[in-house]
Amino acid sequence: MIDATILLWGVAIGSIYVLLATGLNLIFGVMKLVNFAHGELLMLGAYVSYSITTGLGLDVYLSIFVSMGVIALVGLGVERLAFRRVLGADKLNEIFVSLGLILIFDNVAVLIWGEDSKLLTSPFKGMGLHFGDVFLRYDLLIAFAVVVAILVGLLFLINKTKVGMAMRATSQKSQASMLMGINIEHIYIFTFMLGAVLAGAAGTLFGIIFPFNPYIGALPTIKTFAIIILGGLGSIKGAIVGGLLFGIAENLASATLGSIWGDAVAFALLIAVLILRPKGLFGEKGD
Amino acid sequence: MFTKENLLKLIKNTKGRLALLAIAVSLVIPLLLSDNYMLHILTLIVIFTIYASSWNLLASSGQGSLGHAAFLGIGGFTSSLLAINLGIPPIVGIFLAATLSAAIGFLIGITCVRLKAWFLAMVTFGFSIIASTLFSEFDEVTHAILGFRTPPLLFSSRLPFYYFAVLISIACVAVLYFIMKSKMGLAFKAIHQNEAEARMIGLNTAKYKLYAFVLSTFFAGLSGAIYAHFQRYIHISIFSADNSFMPLMMSVIGGLGTIEGPVIGSVIMVFIDHFLINIDPFLNSALSPLFPAVSNVGPNIRLVGLGIFLVIVVILLPKGITSLLRKLYYYVRTEIIQSE
């Protein structure tokens, strides 16, 4: 029997995947960069919020802004010091650099915060709405609303502003946009930081809903890649639909078949979609 | 293949000399060691050479797999289970395991030939997760969750095993070398550089990509089977993502798409894995007061350092350590030998 609570949790984890996936999709679309360390930014975001809320007593939901800012700076550092230097080499070199970064970030987090699981304490702890048997936590609702707000802002940025236009141009043909006077170096930095900001926000939301430790980053990243591939590379609509589908499929499978099946079913769904549509659900046609 | 002329040619060029030197070193080294642990590590290097080389062959056709651990595991479990349940001698079993791995590789390959690089990486990664789940779900057959003791491969002492592994590894690397030098290897390279253009000049790219998949998964399965009989134990953790990323790291640090890259890479990575750990107590005593959150800081500081080292290596040497060796070789040849 399908429980509505399971669906809700699927949507909750799905909407966090959506944030991560949109960021990664932007970075991949504009820079053609494969960043497997993106999930580490989510992990760091959760820890930054943890330090802010326990150290300064700031509200968790306000700490989102701090974590977005700090992670943007981390993103800047990562882009300048590591990824910028391997851009244009073989894609496998980028994965290699990401694996190195995962080692660095995971262990730095252990050194600073320790290995124990942590949870951000929400002001709405234990509160929520009752719909018959279904209990809807306020935190899930807020997380969903925050994700929607961020996505609306992002779509506005990409479609209506000059920077957004430059980003779209760079993603289509970086050399041609360079000739049109776009400083693609700056666009790359901006895009990477934007992706990092989304990961930072996702980290705080993740930390409010799920307990976290320094090693949570790796699996969400790979799932996020699966999601943007499921949805179609470069498509934000695809990332949203893919993220929600993936989250729900994973949660349903865990609940009905047993927890070990969660990841397997989600990836089986991905493979099935790719067999039918090699470019993903909303992927662009052509070569 | 091994006519007198060919052998003479082999001795005359530098690459051939280096290859012969490497083989000679690998054969002589264990005789100089009294230490069993060192022999264990050397054998691991040799097995990982096969594994990394198999991955490298697939990558040379533009298909970077992120789920090769699936084939390592399938190879290992097949040979071990055949030996335990049906009494098939492991020496036969390892080849049956490699064949089964290649057959499954063929099926995965069919789904992958239409996909672009990133899509393929995800499908292979997903397959390793699915394989791991299936092996733990059918635990009554596979005994994967608790793991089990595997029978020895012909001999249970270490030295003969080492020599056997070296011989198999030399054979595998030689086969991969001839494949990469053949018309098929050229086709792989063409597909890697630009698949659309390769198709335009009349290459059947789907066919060649499938060949690469089957060959690569055959050798990956073989290495997994040898690995299982070497460790004398097999467990579900063989499917871990670490094992999938390992050949990538070995090939990239050694030199992607070259024949010697994975060999050099597996030497480096296995050594790092087993010897760098010795600096932990030192790090612990020196830096422990700085990090109050953790009781044992040694491993974490070591891994941060390792991460930084790996990133720097790949930034400075994007084509791997073999590119440095090549530069050195040309420098010696042009500057030193010619000036004489």
mmCIF file of N, CA, C and O in Angstrom, chain B residues 278-310:
data_model
loop_
_atom_site.group_PDB
_atom_site.id
_atom_site.type_symbol
_atom_site.label_atom_id
_atom_site.label_comp_id
_atom_site.label_asym_id
_atom_site.label_seq_id
_atom_site.Cartn_x
_atom_site.Cartn_y
_atom_site.Cartn_z
ATOM 1 N N ASN B 278 51.686 4.665 7.358
ATOM 2 C CA ASN B 278 52.707 4.625 8.411
ATOM 3 C C ASN B 278 53.018 5.987 9.021
ATOM 4 O O ASN B 278 53.636 6.062 10.079
ATOM 5 N N ILE B 279 52.615 7.072 8.323
ATOM 6 C CA ILE B 279 52.919 8.373 8.911
ATOM 7 C C ILE B 279 51.830 8.815 9.894
ATOM 8 O O ILE B 279 51.967 9.839 10.537
ATOM 9 N N ASP B 280 50.742 8.032 10.012
ATOM 10 C CA ASP B 280 49.643 8.425 10.900
ATOM 11 C C ASP B 280 50.078 8.708 12.338
ATOM 12 O O ASP B 280 49.703 9.743 12.890
ATOM 13 N N PRO B 281 50.832 7.801 12.980
ATOM 14 C CA PRO B 281 51.201 8.072 14.376
ATOM 15 C C PRO B 281 51.976 9.379 14.526
ATOM 16 O O PRO B 281 51.752 10.135 15.470
ATOM 17 N N PHE B 282 52.845 9.650 13.552
ATOM 18 C CA PHE B 282 53.604 10.899 13.612
ATOM 19 C C PHE B 282 52.669 12.105 13.539
ATOM 20 O O PHE B 282 52.741 13.024 14.358
ATOM 21 N N LEU B 283 51.752 12.100 12.526
ATOM 22 C CA LEU B 283 50.803 13.202 12.374
ATOM 23 C C LEU B 283 49.983 13.363 13.634
ATOM 24 O O LEU B 283 49.705 14.467 14.093
ATOM 25 N N ASN B 284 49.597 12.225 14.196
ATOM 26 C CA ASN B 284 48.762 12.232 15.377
ATOM 27 C C ASN B 284 49.449 12.928 16.539
ATOM 28 O O ASN B 284 48.868 13.783 17.209
ATOM 29 N N SER B 285 50.715 12.594 16.756
ATOM 30 C CA SER B 285 51.397 13.179 17.907
ATOM 31 C C SER B 285 51.722 14.639 17.653
ATOM 32 O O SER B 285 51.726 15.457 18.566
ATOM 33 N N ALA B 286 51.948 14.996 16.373
ATOM 34 C CA ALA B 286 52.370 16.365 16.095
ATOM 35 C C ALA B 286 51.199 17.338 16.063
ATOM 36 O O ALA B 286 51.309 18.466 16.526
ATOM 37 N N LEU B 287 50.069 16.899 15.482
ATOM 38 C CA LEU B 287 49.009 17.867 15.179
ATOM 39 C C LEU B 287 47.734 17.673 15.977
ATOM 40 O O LEU B 287 46.786 18.433 15.836
ATOM 41 N N SER B 288 47.703 16.652 16.822
ATOM 42 C CA SER B 288 46.480 16.341 17.553
ATOM 43 C C SER B 288 45.880 17.523 18.322
ATOM 44 O O SER B 288 44.670 17.729 18.295
ATOM 45 N N PRO B 289 46.695 18.344 19.025
ATOM 46 C CA PRO B 289 46.112 19.430 19.827
ATOM 47 C C PRO B 289 45.348 20.453 19.000
ATOM 48 O O PRO B 289 44.482 21.164 19.526
ATOM 49 N N LEU B 290 45.667 20.543 17.696
ATOM 50 C CA LEU B 290 45.019 21.562 16.858
ATOM 51 C C LEU B 290 43.553 21.242 16.583
ATOM 52 O O LEU B 290 42.763 22.130 16.293
ATOM 53 N N PHE B 291 43.200 19.957 16.652
ATOM 54 C CA PHE B 291 41.846 19.572 16.261
ATOM 55 C C PHE B 291 41.156 18.833 17.399
ATOM 56 O O PHE B 291 41.220 17.610 17.480
ATOM 57 N N PRO B 292 40.509 19.560 18.288
ATOM 58 C CA PRO B 292 39.901 18.930 19.458
ATOM 59 C C PRO B 292 38.684 18.058 19.114
ATOM 60 O O PRO B 292 38.308 17.202 19.913
ATOM 61 N N ALA B 293 38.101 18.244 17.931
ATOM 62 C CA ALA B 293 36.861 17.520 17.616
ATOM 63 C C ALA B 293 37.101 16.033 17.388
ATOM 64 O O ALA B 293 36.186 15.228 17.506
ATOM 65 N N VAL B 294 38.321 15.649 17.033
ATOM 66 C CA VAL B 294 38.584 14.261 16.676
ATOM 67 C C VAL B 294 39.646 13.700 17.607
ATOM 68 O O VAL B 294 40.583 14.399 17.987
ATOM 69 N N SER B 295 39.514 12.417 17.945
ATOM 70 C CA SER B 295 40.507 11.837 18.847
ATOM 71 C C SER B 295 41.733 11.377 18.071
ATOM 72 O O SER B 295 42.859 11.499 18.525
ATOM 73 N N ASN B 296 41.517 10.846 16.881
ATOM 74 C CA ASN B 296 42.623 10.299 16.113
ATOM 75 C C ASN B 296 42.725 11.050 14.791
ATOM 76 O O ASN B 296 42.046 10.719 13.819
ATOM 77 N N VAL B 297 43.552 12.097 14.746
ATOM 78 C CA VAL B 297 43.553 12.971 13.570
ATOM 79 C C VAL B 297 44.429 12.450 12.439
ATOM 80 O O VAL B 297 44.296 12.895 11.314
ATOM 81 N N GLY B 298 45.333 11.527 12.737
ATOM 82 C CA GLY B 298 46.308 11.064 11.747
ATOM 83 C C GLY B 298 45.709 10.732 10.393
ATOM 84 O O GLY B 298 46.068 11.341 9.382
ATOM 85 N N PRO B 299 44.756 9.778 10.334
ATOM 86 C CA PRO B 299 44.214 9.380 9.027
ATOM 87 C C PRO B 299 43.603 10.541 8.261
ATOM 88 O O PRO B 299 43.800 10.651 7.045
ATOM 89 N N ASN B 300 42.893 11.430 8.974
ATOM 90 C CA ASN B 300 42.219 12.513 8.266
ATOM 91 C C ASN B 300 43.207 13.508 7.675
ATOM 92 O O ASN B 300 43.056 13.938 6.531
ATOM 93 N N ILE B 301 44.247 13.846 8.447
ATOM 94 C CA ILE B 301 45.245 14.778 7.914
ATOM 95 C C ILE B 301 45.972 14.143 6.739
ATOM 96 O O ILE B 301 46.208 14.783 5.717
ATOM 97 N N ARG B 302 46.266 12.849 6.868
ATOM 98 C CA ARG B 302 46.933 12.160 5.763
ATOM 99 C C ARG B 302 46.078 12.220 4.508
ATOM 100 O O ARG B 302 46.567 12.504 3.413
ATOM 101 N N LEU B 303 44.748 11.983 4.650
ATOM 102 C CA LEU B 303 43.888 11.962 3.472
ATOM 103 C C LEU B 303 43.726 13.358 2.860
ATOM 104 O O LEU B 303 43.657 13.485 1.641
ATOM 105 N N VAL B 304 43.694 14.401 3.706
ATOM 106 C CA VAL B 304 43.671 15.763 3.156
ATOM 107 C C VAL B 304 44.922 15.985 2.325
ATOM 108 O O VAL B 304 44.863 16.470 1.186
ATOM 109 N N GLY B 305 46.057 15.597 2.882
ATOM 110 C CA GLY B 305 47.318 15.755 2.162
ATOM 111 C C GLY B 305 47.315 14.982 0.857
ATOM 112 O O GLY B 305 47.717 15.496 -0.185
ATOM 113 N N LEU B 306 46.806 13.749 0.914
ATOM 114 C CA LEU B 306 46.756 12.923 -0.288
ATOM 115 C C LEU B 306 45.886 13.583 -1.351
ATOM 116 O O LEU B 306 46.254 13.634 -2.533
ATOM 117 N N GLY B 307 44.735 14.126 -0.918
ATOM 118 C CA GLY B 307 43.834 14.809 -1.853
ATOM 119 C C GLY B 307 44.532 15.965 -2.534
ATOM 120 O O GLY B 307 44.474 16.117 -3.755
ATOM 121 N N ILE B 308 45.213 16.787 -1.735
ATOM 122 C CA ILE B 308 45.919 17.947 -2.305
ATOM 123 C C ILE B 308 46.990 17.463 -3.285
ATOM 124 O O ILE B 308 47.123 17.982 -4.391
ATOM 125 N N PHE B 309 47.717 16.423 -2.886
ATOM 126 C CA PHE B 309 48.772 15.881 -3.752
ATOM 127 C C PHE B 309 48.193 15.408 -5.091
ATOM 128 O O PHE B 309 48.702 15.740 -6.163
ATOM 129 N N LEU B 310 47.085 14.664 -5.033
ATOM 130 C CA LEU B 310 46.502 14.136 -6.269
ATOM 131 C C LEU B 310 46.045 15.261 -7.186
ATOM 132 O O LEU B 310 46.273 15.228 -8.401
#
